[in-house]
Amino acid sequence: QLQASGGGLEPAGGSLRLSCTASGQTTSIHYMGWFRQAPGKEREFVATIWWRGSSTYYSDSAKGRFIVSKDKAKNTVYLQMDNLKPEDTAVYYCASSSVSWVSVKPNRYNYWGQGTQVTVSS
């Protein structure tokens, strides 16, 4: 089970940090990812981190502004979002993948959090 939190309303240029805590069985996790879905759009990849190492991967829109990190002792993954833009407005979801190779496709992720709303005003 994944529990996401940390969304909110920020002006353009602001920052937010999202958190996602995993409970229950975590030994099968290989990657923890963040996705987002804006109204009327498909769910899109934002970032992912290798649960068993330090490798991270970002979408082009996230590179240079967002940082994904983890605290395995807390079973928690974070998404630090800086220099927010109105186009970052979406519901953000965390997800876990038991697939051993990195993927940006939502269907490679087994479990999903409930989503947290991020709204960036212009």
CSV table of C-alpha atoms in Angstrom, one decimal:
chain,number,residue,atom,x,y,z
A,1,GLN,CA,0.0,0.0,0.0
A,2,LEU,CA,1.3,3.5,-0.9
A,3,GLN,CA,0.3,6.7,0.8
A,4,ALA,CA,1.1,10.0,-1.0
A,5,SER,CA,1.0,13.4,0.6
A,6,GLY,CA,2.4,16.9,0.2
A,7,GLY,CA,0.4,18.4,-2.6
A,8,GLY,CA,-1.0,21.9,-2.5
A,9,LEU,CA,-1.4,25.2,-4.1
A,10,GLU,CA,1.7,27.2,-5.0
A,11,PRO,CA,2.5,30.2,-7.2
A,12,ALA,CA,4.7,29.8,-10.2
A,13,GLY,CA,8.3,29.6,-9.1
A,14,GLY,CA,7.4,28.0,-5.8
A,15,SER,CA,8.4,24.6,-4.4
A,16,LEU,CA,6.6,21.6,-3.0
A,17,ARG,CA,7.9,18.3,-1.7
A,18,LEU,CA,5.7,15.2,-2.2
A,19,SER,CA,6.1,12.1,0.0
A,20,CYS,CA,5.0,8.6,-0.5
A,21,THR,CA,5.3,5.9,2.1
A,22,ALA,CA,5.0,2.2,1.4
A,23,SER,CA,3.6,-0.2,3.9
A,24,GLY,CA,3.4,-4.0,3.9
A,25,GLN,CA,5.5,-6.0,1.6
A,26,THR,CA,8.4,-3.9,0.2
A,27,THR,CA,11.0,-6.6,-0.6
A,28,SER,CA,9.7,-7.0,-4.1
A,29,ILE,CA,10.1,-3.3,-5.0
A,30,HIS,CA,12.7,-2.5,-7.6
A,31,TYR,CA,11.6,1.0,-8.6
A,32,MET,CA,9.5,3.7,-7.0
A,33,GLY,CA,8.1,6.2,-9.5
A,34,TRP,CA,6.1,9.4,-9.7
A,35,PHE,CA,3.5,10.0,-12.4
A,36,ARG,CA,1.1,12.8,-12.9
A,37,GLN,CA,-2.2,13.3,-14.7
A,38,ALA,CA,-3.7,16.6,-15.7
A,39,PRO,CA,-7.4,16.9,-16.5
A,40,GLY,CA,-8.2,15.5,-20.0
A,41,LYS,CA,-4.7,14.1,-20.4
A,42,GLU,CA,-3.1,10.7,-20.0
A,43,ARG,CA,-1.0,9.8,-17.0
A,44,GLU,CA,2.6,10.7,-17.7
A,45,PHE,CA,5.9,9.7,-16.2
A,46,VAL,CA,7.7,12.2,-14.0
A,47,ALA,CA,10.6,10.5,-12.2
A,48,THR,CA,11.7,7.2,-10.8
A,49,ILE,CA,14.3,5.9,-8.4
A,50,TRP,CA,15.9,2.5,-8.1
A,51,TRP,CA,14.8,1.2,-4.7
A,52,ARG,CA,17.9,-1.0,-4.3
A,53,GLY,CA,20.5,1.7,-5.4
A,54,SER,CA,20.8,5.3,-6.2
A,55,SER,CA,19.9,5.6,-9.9
A,56,THR,CA,17.3,8.1,-10.8
A,57,TYR,CA,15.5,8.9,-14.1
A,58,TYR,CA,13.5,11.9,-15.0
A,59,SER,CA,11.2,13.1,-17.7
A,60,ASP,CA,12.4,16.0,-19.8
A,61,SER,CA,10.0,18.3,-18.1
A,62,ALA,CA,11.2,17.3,-14.7
A,63,LYS,CA,15.0,17.5,-15.4
A,64,GLY,CA,16.7,20.3,-13.6
A,65,ARG,CA,13.6,21.2,-11.5
A,66,PHE,CA,12.6,18.0,-9.7
A,67,ILE,CA,14.6,15.7,-7.6
A,68,VAL,CA,13.5,12.2,-6.6
A,69,SER,CA,15.0,10.7,-3.4
A,70,LYS,CA,14.3,8.0,-0.9
A,71,ASP,CA,14.7,7.0,2.7
A,72,LYS,CA,14.6,3.3,2.9
A,73,ALA,CA,14.5,3.2,6.7
A,74,LYS,CA,11.2,5.0,6.4
A,75,ASN,CA,10.0,3.2,3.3
A,76,THR,CA,9.5,6.6,1.8
A,77,VAL,CA,10.2,8.2,-1.5
A,78,TYR,CA,10.2,12.0,-2.1
A,79,LEU,CA,9.7,14.3,-5.0
A,80,GLN,CA,11.2,17.7,-4.4
A,81,MET,CA,9.7,20.1,-7.0
A,82,ASP,CA,11.3,23.5,-7.5
A,83,ASN,CA,10.6,26.3,-9.9
A,84,LEU,CA,7.1,25.1,-10.4
A,85,LYS,CA,5.2,26.1,-13.5
A,86,PRO,CA,1.4,26.2,-14.2
A,87,GLU,CA,1.8,23.3,-16.6
A,88,ASP,CA,2.9,21.2,-13.6
A,89,THR,CA,-0.7,21.3,-12.3
A,90,ALA,CA,-1.9,17.7,-12.0
A,91,VAL,CA,-2.7,14.9,-9.7
A,92,TYR,CA,0.6,13.3,-8.7
A,93,TYR,CA,0.7,9.6,-8.1
A,94,CYS,CA,3.5,7.5,-6.6
A,95,ALA,CA,3.8,3.9,-7.7
A,96,SER,CA,6.0,0.9,-7.1
A,97,SER,CA,7.4,-1.5,-9.7
A,98,SER,CA,8.6,-5.1,-9.1
A,99,VAL,CA,10.1,-5.1,-12.6
A,100,SER,CA,13.9,-5.2,-12.4
A,101,TRP,CA,14.5,-2.7,-15.2
A,102,VAL,CA,13.6,0.9,-15.3
A,103,SER,CA,10.4,1.9,-17.1
A,104,VAL,CA,8.5,5.0,-17.7
A,105,LYS,CA,5.3,3.2,-18.6
A,106,PRO,CA,2.5,3.2,-16.0
A,107,ASN,CA,1.6,-0.4,-16.8
A,108,ARG,CA,5.0,-1.6,-15.5
A,109,TYR,CA,4.1,-0.4,-12.0
A,110,ASN,CA,2.2,-2.7,-9.8
A,111,TYR,CA,0.9,-0.6,-6.9
A,112,TRP,CA,-0.3,3.0,-6.9
A,113,GLY,CA,-1.0,5.6,-4.2
A,114,GLN,CA,-4.2,7.5,-4.1
A,115,GLY,CA,-2.8,10.7,-5.7
A,116,THR,CA,-2.2,14.2,-4.4
A,117,GLN,CA,-3.3,17.4,-6.1
A,118,VAL,CA,-0.6,19.9,-7.1
A,119,THR,CA,-1.9,23.2,-8.4
A,120,VAL,CA,0.4,26.0,-9.6
A,121,SER,CA,-1.0,29.4,-10.2
A,122,SER,CA,0.4,31.8,-12.8
